[in-house]
C-alpha positions as a printed NumPy array, in Angstrom:
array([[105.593, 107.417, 118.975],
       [105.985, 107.491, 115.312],
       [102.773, 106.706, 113.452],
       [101.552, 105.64 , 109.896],
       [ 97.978, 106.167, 109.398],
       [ 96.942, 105.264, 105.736],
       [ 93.81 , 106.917, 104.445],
       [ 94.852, 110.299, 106.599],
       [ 91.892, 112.156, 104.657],
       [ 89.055, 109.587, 105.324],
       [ 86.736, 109.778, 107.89 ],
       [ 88.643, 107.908, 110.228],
       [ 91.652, 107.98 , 109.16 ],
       [ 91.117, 112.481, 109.436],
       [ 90.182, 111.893, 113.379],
       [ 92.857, 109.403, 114.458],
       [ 95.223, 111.767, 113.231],
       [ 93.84 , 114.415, 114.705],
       [ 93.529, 112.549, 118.271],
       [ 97.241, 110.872, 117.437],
       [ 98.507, 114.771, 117.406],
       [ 96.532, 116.356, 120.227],
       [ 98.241, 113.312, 122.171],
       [101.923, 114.034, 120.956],
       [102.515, 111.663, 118.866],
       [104.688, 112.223, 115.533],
       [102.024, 111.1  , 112.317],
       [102.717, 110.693, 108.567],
       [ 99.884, 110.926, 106.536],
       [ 99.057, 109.004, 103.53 ],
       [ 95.898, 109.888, 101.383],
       [ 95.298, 109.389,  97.777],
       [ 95.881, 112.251,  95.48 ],
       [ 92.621, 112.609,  93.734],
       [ 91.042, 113.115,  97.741],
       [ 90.85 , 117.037,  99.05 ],
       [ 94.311, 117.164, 101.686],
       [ 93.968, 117.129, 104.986],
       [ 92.456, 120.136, 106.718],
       [ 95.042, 123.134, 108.101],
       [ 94.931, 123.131, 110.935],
       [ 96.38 , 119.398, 110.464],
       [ 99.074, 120.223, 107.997],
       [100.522, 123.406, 109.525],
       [100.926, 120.404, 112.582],
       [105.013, 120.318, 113.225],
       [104.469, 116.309, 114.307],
       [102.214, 115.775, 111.035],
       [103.657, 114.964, 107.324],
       [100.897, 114.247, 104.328],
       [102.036, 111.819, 102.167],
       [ 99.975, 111.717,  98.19 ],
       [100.545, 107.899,  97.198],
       [ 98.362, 104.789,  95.29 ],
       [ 98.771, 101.911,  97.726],
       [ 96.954,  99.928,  95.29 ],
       [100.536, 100.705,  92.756],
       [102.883,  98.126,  94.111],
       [106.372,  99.479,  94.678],
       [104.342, 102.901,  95.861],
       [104.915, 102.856,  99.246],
       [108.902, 102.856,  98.667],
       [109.299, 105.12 ,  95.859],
       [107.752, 107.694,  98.225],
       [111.173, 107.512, 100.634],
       [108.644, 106.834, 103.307],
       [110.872, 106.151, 106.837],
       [110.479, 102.769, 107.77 ],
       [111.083, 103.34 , 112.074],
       [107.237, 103.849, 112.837],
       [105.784, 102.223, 115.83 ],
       [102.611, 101.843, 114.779],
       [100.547, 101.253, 111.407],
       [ 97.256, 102.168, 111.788],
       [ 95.519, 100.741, 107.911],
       [ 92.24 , 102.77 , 107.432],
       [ 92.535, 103.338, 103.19 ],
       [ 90.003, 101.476, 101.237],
       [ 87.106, 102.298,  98.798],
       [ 83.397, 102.147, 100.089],
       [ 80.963, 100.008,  98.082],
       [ 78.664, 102.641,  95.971],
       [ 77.23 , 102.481,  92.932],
       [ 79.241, 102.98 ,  89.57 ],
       [ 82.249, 101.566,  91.64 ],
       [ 83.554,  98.804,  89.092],
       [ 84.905,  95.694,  90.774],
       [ 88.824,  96.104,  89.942],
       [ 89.249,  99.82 ,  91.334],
       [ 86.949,  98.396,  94.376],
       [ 89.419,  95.225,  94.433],
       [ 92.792,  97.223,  93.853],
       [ 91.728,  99.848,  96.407],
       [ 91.357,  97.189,  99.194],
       [ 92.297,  93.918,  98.484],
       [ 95.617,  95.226,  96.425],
       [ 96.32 ,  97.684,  98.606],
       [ 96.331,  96.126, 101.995],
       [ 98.656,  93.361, 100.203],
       [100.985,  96.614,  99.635],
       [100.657,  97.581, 102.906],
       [101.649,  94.422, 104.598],
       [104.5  ,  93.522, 101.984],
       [106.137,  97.109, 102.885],
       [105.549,  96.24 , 106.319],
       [107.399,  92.863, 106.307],
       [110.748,  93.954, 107.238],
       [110.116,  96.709, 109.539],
       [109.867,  95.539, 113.186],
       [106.628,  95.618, 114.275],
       [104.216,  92.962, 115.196],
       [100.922,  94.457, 114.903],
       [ 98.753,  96.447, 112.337],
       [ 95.299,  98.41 , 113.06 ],
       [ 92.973,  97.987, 109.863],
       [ 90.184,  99.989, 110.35 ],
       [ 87.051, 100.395, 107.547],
       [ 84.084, 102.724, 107.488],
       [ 82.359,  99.882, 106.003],
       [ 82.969,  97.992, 109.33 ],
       [ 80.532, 100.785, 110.958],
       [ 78.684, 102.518, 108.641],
       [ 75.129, 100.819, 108.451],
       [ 74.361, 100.292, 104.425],
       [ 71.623, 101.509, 102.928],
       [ 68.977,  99.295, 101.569],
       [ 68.389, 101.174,  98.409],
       [ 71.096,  99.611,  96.625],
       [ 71.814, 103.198,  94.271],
       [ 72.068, 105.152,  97.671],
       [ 76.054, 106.175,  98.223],
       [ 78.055, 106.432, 101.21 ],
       [ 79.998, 109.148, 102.58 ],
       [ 81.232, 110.987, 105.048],
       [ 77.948, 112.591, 105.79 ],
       [ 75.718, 109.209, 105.999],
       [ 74.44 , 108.324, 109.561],
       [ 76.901, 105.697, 110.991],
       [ 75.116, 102.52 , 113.208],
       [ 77.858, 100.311, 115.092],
       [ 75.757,  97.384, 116.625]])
């Protein structure tokens, strides 16, 4: 199957490529530019294609002469709450850019999209300055 996993470079977005590839499945990739790539091993993958793009830019997803015959959508880009975050980049990172997402997806024929979040299964800290990342402890009750 062909596969679009947004947020390739997250922490969950990085593992279901990974586990998409080990299973034989064709992935493109699409990460923000200002986050680190994906790691080699991933990249030098013949099934695997990174894609830099702002879904949060409208138009983005189609200036990028992304294929539109994917199977599968599998939505895991967004920004975590943390301090110093200001609303609008929090807003245009999620709300925005799942809007994107779905408008892109309108015409293509599939049914279904996976939206994933680390915020979904990440426990939050009670110290309201404390950050998350890909290092905190994760608790999905």
């Amino acid at each position: 199957m062909k596969i679009l996993v947004t947020g390739a470079t997250g922490l969950i977005g990085s593992r279901i490529v990974r586990c998409l590839l080990e299973q034989g499945h064709s992935v493109t990739g699409l990460s923000r530019a200002s986050r680190p790539g994906p790691p080699a091993d991933v990249v030098k993958h013949p099934s695997f294609r990174a894609i830099s793009c702002d879904l949060a830019r409208k138009g983005e997803l189609a200036s990028n002469g992304i294929e539109r015959d994917f199977h599968a959508v599998i939505h895991c880009a967004s920004q975590q709450p943390r301090p110093g975050l200001a609303y609008r980049e929090y807003h245009d990172s999620n709300v925005l850019a799942l809007d994107h997402v779905l408008d892109w997806m309108r015409d293509l024929p599939l049914t279904n999209i996976v939206m994933l979040s680390t915020a979904v299964f990440q426990a939050f800290p009670s110290d309201a300055k404390a950050v998350l990342t890909e290092r905190s402890g994760v608790d999905p009750r």
